[in-house]
Short mmCIF file of N, CA, C and O in Angstrom, two decimals:
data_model
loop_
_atom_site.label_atom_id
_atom_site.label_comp_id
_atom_site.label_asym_id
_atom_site.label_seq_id
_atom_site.Cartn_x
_atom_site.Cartn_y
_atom_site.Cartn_z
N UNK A 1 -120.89 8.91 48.35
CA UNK A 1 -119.84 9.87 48.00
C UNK A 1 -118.50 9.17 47.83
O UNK A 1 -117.94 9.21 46.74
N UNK A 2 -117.89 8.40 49.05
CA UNK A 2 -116.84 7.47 48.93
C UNK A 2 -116.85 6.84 47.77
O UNK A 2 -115.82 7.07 47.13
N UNK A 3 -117.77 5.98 47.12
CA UNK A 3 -117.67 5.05 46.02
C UNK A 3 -117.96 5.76 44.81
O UNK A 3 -117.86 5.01 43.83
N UNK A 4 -118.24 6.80 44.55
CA UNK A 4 -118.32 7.45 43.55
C UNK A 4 -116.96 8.00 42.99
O UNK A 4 -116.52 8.21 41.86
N UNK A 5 -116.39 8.18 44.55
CA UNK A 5 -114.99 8.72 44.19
C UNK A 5 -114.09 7.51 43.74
O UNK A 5 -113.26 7.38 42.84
N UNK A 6 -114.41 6.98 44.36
CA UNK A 6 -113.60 5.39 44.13
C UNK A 6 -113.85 4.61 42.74
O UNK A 6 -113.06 3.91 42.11
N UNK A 7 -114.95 4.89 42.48
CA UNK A 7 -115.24 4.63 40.60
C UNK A 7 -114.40 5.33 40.12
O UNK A 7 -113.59 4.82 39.35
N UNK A 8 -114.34 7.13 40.52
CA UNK A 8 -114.04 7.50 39.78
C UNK A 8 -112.80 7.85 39.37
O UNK A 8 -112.50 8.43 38.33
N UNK A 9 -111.73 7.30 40.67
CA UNK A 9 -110.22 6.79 40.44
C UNK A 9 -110.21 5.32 39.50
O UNK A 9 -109.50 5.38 38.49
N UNK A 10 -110.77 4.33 39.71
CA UNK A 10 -110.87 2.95 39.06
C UNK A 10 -110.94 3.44 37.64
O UNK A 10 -110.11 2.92 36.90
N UNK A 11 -111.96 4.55 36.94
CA UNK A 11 -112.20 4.86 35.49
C UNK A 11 -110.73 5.68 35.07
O UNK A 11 -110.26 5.52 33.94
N UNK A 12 -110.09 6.51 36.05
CA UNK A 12 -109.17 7.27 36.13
C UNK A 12 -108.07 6.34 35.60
O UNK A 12 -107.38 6.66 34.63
N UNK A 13 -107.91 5.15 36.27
CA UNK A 13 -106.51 4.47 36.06
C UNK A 13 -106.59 3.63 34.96
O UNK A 13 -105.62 3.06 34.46
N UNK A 14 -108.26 3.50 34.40
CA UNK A 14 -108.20 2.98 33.35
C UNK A 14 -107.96 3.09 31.85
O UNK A 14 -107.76 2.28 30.95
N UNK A 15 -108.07 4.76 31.95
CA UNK A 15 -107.70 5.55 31.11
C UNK A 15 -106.26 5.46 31.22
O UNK A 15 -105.69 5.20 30.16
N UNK A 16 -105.71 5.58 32.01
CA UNK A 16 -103.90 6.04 32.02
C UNK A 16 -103.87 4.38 31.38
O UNK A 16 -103.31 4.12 30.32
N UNK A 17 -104.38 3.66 31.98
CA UNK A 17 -103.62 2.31 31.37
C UNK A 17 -103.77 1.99 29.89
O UNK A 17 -102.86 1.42 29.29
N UNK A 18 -105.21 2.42 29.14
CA UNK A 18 -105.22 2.43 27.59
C UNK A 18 -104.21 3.60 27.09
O UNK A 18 -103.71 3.61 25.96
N UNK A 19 -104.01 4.48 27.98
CA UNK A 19 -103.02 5.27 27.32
C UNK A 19 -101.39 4.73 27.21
O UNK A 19 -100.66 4.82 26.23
N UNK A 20 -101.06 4.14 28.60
CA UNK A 20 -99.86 3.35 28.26
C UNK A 20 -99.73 1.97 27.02
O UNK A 20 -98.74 1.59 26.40
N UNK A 21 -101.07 1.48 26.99
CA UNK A 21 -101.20 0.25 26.31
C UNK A 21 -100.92 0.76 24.61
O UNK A 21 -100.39 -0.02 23.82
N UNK A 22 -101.22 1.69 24.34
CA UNK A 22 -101.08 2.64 23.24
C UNK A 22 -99.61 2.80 22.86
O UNK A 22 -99.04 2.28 21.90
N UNK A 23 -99.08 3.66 23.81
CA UNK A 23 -97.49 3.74 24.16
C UNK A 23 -97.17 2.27 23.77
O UNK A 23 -97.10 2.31 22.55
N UNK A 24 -97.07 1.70 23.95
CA UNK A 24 -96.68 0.04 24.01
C UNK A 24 -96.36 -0.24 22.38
O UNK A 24 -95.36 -0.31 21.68
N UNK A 25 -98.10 -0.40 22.16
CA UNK A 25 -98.29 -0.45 20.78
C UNK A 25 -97.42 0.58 19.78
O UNK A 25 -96.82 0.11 18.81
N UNK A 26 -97.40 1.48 19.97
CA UNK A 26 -96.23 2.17 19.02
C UNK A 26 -95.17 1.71 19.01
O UNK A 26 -94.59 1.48 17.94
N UNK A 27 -94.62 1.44 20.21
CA UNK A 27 -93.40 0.97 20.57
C UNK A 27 -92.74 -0.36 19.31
O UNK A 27 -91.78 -0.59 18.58
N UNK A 28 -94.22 -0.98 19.80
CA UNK A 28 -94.05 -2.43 19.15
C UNK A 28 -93.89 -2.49 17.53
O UNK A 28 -93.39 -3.38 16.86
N UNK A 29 -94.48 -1.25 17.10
CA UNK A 29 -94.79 -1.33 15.81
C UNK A 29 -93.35 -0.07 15.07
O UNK A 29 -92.67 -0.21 14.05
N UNK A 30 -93.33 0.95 15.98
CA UNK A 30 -91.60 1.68 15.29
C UNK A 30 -89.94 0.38 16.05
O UNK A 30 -88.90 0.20 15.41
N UNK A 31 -90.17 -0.07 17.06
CA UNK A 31 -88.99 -0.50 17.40
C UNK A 31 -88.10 -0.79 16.69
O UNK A 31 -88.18 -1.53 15.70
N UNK A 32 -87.19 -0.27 17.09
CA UNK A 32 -86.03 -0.33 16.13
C UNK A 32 -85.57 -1.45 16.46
O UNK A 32 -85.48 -1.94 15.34
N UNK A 33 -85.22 -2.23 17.14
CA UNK A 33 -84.70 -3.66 17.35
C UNK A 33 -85.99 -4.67 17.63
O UNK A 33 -87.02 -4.33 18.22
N UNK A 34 -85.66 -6.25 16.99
CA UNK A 34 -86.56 -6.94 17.27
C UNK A 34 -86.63 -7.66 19.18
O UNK A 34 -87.33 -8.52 19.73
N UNK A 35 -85.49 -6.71 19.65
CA UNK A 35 -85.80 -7.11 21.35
C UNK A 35 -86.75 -5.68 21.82
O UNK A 35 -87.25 -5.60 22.94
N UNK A 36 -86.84 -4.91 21.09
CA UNK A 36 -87.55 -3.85 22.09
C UNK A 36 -89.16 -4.26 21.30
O UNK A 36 -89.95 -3.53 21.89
N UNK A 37 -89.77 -4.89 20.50
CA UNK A 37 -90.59 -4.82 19.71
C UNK A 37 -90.77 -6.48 21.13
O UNK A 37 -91.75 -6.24 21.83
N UNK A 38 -90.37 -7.28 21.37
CA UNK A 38 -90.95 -8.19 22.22
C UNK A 38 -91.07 -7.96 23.63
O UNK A 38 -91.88 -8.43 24.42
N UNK A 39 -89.94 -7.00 23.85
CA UNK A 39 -90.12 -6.07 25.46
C UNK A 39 -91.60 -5.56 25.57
O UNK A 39 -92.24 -5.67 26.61
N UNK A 40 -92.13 -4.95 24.34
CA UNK A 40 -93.17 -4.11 24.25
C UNK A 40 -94.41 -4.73 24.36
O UNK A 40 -95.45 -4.20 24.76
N UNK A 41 -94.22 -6.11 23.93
CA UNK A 41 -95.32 -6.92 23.30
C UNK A 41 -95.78 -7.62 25.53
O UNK A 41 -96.57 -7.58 26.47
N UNK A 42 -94.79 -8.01 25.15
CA UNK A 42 -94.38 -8.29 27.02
C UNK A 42 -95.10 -7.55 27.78
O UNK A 42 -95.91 -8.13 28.51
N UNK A 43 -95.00 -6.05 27.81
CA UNK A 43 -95.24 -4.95 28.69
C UNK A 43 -96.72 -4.97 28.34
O UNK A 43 -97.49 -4.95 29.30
N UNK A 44 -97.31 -5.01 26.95
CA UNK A 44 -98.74 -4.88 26.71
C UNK A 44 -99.52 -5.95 27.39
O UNK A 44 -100.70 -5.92 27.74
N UNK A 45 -98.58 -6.97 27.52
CA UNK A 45 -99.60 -8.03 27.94
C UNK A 45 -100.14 -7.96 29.52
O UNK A 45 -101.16 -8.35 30.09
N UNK A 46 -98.80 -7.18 29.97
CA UNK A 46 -98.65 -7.19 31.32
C UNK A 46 -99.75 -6.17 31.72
O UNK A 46 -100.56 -6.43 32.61
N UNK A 47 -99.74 -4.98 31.01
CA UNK A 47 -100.86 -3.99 31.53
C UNK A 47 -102.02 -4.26 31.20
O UNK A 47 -102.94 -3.70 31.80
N UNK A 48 -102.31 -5.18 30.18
CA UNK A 48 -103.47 -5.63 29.55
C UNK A 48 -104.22 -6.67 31.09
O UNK A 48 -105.40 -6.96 31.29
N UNK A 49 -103.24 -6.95 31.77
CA UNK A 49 -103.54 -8.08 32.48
C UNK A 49 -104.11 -7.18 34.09
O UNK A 49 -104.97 -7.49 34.92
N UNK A 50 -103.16 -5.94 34.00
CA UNK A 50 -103.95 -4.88 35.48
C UNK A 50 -105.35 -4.48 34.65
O UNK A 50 -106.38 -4.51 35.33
N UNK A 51 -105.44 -4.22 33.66
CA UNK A 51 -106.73 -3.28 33.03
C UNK A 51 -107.55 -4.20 33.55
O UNK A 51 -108.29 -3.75 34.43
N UNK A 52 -107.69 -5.45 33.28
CA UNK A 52 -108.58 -6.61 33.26
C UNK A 52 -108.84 -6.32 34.70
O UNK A 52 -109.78 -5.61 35.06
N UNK A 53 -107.89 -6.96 35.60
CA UNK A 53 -108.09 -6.46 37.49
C UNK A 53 -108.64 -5.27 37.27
O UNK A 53 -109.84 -5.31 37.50
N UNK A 54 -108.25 -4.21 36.91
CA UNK A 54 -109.41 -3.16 37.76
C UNK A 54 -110.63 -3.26 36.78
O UNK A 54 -111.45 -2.56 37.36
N UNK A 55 -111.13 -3.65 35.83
CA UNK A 55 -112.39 -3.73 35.46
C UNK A 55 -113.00 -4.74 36.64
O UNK A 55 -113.99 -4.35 37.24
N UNK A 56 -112.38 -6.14 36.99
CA UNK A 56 -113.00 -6.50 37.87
C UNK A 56 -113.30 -6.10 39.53
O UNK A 56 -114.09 -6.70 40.26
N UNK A 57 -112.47 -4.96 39.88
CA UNK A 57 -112.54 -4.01 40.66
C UNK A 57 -113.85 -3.41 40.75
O UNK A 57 -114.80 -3.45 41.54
N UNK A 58 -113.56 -2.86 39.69
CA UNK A 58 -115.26 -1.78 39.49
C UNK A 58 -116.10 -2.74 39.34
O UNK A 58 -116.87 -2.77 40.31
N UNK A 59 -116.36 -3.69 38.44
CA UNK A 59 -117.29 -4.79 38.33
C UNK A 59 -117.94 -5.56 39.77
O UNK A 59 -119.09 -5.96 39.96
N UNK A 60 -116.70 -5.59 40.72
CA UNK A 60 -117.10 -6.19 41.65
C UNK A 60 -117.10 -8.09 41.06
O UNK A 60 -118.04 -8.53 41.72
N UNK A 61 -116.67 -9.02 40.40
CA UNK A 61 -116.29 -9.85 40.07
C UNK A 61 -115.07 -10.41 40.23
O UNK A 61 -113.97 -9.87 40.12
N UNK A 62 -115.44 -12.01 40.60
CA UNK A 62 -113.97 -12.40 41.33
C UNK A 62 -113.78 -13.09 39.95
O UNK A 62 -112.56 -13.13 39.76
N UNK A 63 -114.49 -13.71 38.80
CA UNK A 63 -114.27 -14.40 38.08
C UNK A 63 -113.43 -13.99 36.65
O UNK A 63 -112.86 -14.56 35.72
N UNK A 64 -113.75 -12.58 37.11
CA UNK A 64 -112.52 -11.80 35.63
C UNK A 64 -111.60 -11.67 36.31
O UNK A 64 -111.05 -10.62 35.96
N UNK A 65 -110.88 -12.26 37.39
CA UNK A 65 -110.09 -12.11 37.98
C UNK A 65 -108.80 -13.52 37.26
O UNK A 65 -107.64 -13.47 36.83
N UNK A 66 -109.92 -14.75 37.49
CA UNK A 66 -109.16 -15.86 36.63
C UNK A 66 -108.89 -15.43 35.15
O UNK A 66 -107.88 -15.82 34.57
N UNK A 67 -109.82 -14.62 34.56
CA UNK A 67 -109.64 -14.28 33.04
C UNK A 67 -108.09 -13.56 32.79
O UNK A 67 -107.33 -13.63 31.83
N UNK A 68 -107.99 -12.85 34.05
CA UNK A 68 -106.26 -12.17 33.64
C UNK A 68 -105.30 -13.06 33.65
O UNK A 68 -104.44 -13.32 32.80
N UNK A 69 -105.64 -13.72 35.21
CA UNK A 69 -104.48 -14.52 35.34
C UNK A 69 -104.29 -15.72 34.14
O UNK A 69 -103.22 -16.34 34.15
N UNK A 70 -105.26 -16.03 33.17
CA UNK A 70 -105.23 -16.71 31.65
C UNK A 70 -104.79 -15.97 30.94
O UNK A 70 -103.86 -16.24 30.18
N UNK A 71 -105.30 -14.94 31.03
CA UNK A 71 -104.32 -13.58 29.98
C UNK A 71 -102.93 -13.68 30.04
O UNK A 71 -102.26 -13.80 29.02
N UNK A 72 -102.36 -13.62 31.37
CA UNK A 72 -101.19 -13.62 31.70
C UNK A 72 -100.14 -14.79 31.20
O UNK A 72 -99.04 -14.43 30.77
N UNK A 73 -100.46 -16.08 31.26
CA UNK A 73 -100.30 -17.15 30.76
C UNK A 73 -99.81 -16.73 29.47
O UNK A 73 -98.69 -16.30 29.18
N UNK A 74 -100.99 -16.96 28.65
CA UNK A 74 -100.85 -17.01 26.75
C UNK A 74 -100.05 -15.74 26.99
O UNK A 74 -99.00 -16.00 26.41
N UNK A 75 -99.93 -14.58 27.47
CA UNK A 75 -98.89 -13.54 26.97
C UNK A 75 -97.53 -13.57 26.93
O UNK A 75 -96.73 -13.20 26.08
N UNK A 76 -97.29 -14.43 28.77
CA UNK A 76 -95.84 -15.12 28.87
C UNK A 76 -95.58 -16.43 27.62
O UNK A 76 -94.46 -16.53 27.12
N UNK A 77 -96.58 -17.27 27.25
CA UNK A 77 -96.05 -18.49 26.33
C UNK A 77 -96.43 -17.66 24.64
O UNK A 77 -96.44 -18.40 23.65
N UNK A 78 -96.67 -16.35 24.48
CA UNK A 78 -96.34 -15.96 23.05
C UNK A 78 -95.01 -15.15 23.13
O UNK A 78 -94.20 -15.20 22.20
N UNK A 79 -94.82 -14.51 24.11
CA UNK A 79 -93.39 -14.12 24.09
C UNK A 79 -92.48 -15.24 24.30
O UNK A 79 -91.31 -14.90 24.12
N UNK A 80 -92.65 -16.57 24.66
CA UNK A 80 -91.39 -17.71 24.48
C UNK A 80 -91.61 -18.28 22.65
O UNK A 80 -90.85 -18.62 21.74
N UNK A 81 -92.77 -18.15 22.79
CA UNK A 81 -92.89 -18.71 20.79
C UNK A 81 -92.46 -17.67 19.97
O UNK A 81 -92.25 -18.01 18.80
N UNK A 82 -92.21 -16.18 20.31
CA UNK A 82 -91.59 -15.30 19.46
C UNK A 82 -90.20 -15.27 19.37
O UNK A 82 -89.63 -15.33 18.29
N UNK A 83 -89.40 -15.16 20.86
CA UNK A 83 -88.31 -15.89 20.83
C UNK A 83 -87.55 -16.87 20.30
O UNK A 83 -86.48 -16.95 19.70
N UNK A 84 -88.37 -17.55 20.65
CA UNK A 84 -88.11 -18.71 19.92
C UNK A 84 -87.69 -19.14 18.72
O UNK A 84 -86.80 -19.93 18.40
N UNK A 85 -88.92 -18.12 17.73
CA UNK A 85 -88.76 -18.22 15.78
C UNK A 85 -87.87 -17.33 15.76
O UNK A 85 -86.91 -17.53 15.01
N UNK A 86 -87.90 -16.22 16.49
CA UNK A 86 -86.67 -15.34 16.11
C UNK A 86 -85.46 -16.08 16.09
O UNK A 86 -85.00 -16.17 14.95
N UNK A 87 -84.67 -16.75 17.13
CA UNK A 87 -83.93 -17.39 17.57
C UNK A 87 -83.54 -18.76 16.19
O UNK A 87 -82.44 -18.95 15.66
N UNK A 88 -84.35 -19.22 16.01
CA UNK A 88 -84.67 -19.92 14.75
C UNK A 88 -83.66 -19.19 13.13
O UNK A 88 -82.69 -19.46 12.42
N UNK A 89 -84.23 -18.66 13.22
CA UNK A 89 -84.25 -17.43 11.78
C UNK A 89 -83.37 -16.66 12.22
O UNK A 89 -83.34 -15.75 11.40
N UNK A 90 -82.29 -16.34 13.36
CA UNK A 90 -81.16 -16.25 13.51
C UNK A 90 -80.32 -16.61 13.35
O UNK A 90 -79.32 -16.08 12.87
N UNK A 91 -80.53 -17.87 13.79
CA UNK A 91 -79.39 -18.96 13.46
C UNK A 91 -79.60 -18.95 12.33
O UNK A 91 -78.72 -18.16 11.99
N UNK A 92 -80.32 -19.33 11.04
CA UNK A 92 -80.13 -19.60 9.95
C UNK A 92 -79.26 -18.56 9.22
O UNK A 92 -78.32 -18.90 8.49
N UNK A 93 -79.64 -17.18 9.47
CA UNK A 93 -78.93 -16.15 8.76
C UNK A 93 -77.37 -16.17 9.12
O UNK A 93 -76.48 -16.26 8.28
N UNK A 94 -77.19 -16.08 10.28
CA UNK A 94 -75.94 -16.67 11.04
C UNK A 94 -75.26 -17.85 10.14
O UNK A 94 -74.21 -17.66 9.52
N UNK A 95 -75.71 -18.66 10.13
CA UNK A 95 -75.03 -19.97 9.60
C UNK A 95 -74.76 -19.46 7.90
O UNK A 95 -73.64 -19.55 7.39
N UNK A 96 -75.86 -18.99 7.24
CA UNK A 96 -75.60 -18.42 5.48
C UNK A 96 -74.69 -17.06 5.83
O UNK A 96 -74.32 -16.59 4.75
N UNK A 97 -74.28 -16.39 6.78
CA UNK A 97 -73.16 -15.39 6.30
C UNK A 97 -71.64 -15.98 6.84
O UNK A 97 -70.59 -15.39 6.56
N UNK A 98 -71.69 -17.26 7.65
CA UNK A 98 -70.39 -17.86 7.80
C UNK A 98 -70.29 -18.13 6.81
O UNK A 98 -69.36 -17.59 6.21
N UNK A 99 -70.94 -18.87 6.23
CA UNK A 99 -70.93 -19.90 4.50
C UNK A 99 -70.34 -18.68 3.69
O UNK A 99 -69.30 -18.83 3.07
N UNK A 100 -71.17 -17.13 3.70
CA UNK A 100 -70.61 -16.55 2.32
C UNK A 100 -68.98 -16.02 2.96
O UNK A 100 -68.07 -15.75 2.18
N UNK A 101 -68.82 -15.92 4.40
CA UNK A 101 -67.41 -15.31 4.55
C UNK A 101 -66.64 -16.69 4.21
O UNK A 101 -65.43 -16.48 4.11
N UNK A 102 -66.92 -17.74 4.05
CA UNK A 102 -65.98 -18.72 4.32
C UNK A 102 -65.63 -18.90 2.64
O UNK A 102 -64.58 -19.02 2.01
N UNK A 103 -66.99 -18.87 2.30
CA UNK A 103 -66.60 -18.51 0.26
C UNK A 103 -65.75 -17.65 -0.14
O UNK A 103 -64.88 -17.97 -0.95
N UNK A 104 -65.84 -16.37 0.38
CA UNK A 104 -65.07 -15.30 -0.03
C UNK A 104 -63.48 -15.13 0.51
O UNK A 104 -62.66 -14.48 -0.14
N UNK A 105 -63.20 -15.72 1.60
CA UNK A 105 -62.09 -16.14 2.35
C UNK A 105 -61.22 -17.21 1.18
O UNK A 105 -60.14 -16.89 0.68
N UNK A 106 -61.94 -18.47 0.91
CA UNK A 106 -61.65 -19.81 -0.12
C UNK A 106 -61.30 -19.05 -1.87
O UNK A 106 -60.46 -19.46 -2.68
N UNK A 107 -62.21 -17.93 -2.01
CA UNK A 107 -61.83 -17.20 -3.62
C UNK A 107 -60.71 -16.55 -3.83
O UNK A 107 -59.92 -16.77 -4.75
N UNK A 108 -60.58 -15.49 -2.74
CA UNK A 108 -59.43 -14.65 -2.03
C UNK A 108 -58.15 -15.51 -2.46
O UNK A 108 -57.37 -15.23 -3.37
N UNK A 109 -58.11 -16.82 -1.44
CA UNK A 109 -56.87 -17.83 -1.25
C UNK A 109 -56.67 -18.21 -3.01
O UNK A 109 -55.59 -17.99 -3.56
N UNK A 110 -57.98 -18.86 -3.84
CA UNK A 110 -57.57 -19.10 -4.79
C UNK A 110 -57.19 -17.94 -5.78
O UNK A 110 -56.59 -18.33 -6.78
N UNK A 111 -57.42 -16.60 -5.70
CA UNK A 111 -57.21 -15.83 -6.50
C UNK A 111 -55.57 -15.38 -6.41
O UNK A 111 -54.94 -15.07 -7.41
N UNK A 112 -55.01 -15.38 -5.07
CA UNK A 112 -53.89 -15.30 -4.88
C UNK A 112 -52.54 -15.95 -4.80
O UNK A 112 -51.37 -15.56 -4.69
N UNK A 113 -53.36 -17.50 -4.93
CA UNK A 113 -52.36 -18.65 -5.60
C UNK A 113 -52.16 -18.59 -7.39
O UNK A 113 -51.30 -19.11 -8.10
N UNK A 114 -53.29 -17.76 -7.72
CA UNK A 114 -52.92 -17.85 -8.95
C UNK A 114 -52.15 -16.99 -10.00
O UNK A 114 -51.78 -17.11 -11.17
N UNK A 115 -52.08 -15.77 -8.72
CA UNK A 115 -51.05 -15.21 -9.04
C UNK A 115 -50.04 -15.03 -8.39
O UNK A 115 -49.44 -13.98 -8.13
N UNK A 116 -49.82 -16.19 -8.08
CA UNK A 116 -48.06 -16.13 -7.45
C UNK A 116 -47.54 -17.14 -8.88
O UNK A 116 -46.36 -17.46 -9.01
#
């Protein structure tokens, strides 16, 4: 009776957690900013990484236990490589709209020397 009930919280939380993992995924895919779209990606990995624990819960397995804590890993080092290119491809855009204010600043000056 006990462990039946106890499965049947373990199946219980596993559902809420594909349902948050879902949540996530939308998140990731409407976010309006590219920091809430890596918050999200973050958060999926993170619940992706309890789902795994309680399957090995119910499973009774200590060895899907290492499988999260690997999960966990690659999820923390793809959110530093997303960062990262973002960060990348920031700067570049950054650096080409100094260039066009600094053009348009330099046309300005010459347009107004030339009519004095």
């Amino acid at each position: 009776m006990a462990e039946t009930i106890y499965n049947s919280f373990v199946i219980l939380m596993l559902i809420v957690l594909a349902i948050v993992i879902f949540g996530y995924f939308i998140r990731t895919v409407l976010g309006p900013h590219f920091s809430d779209r890596i918050l999200a990606v973050n958060s999926i990995s993170t619940v992706v990484m309890l789902f795994i624990s309680f399957i090995a819960v119910l499973q009774g397995e200590n060895y899907i236990v290492d499988m999260a804590v690997i999960y966990a890993v690659l999820g923390f080092v793809s959110v530093i490589i997303l960062c990262k290119s973002y960060l990348r491809s920031h700067k570049k855009d950054r650096a080409n709209d100094l260039k066009n204010i600094k053009d348009q600043v330099d046309k300005t000056k010459e347009e107004a020397e030339e009519n004095d």
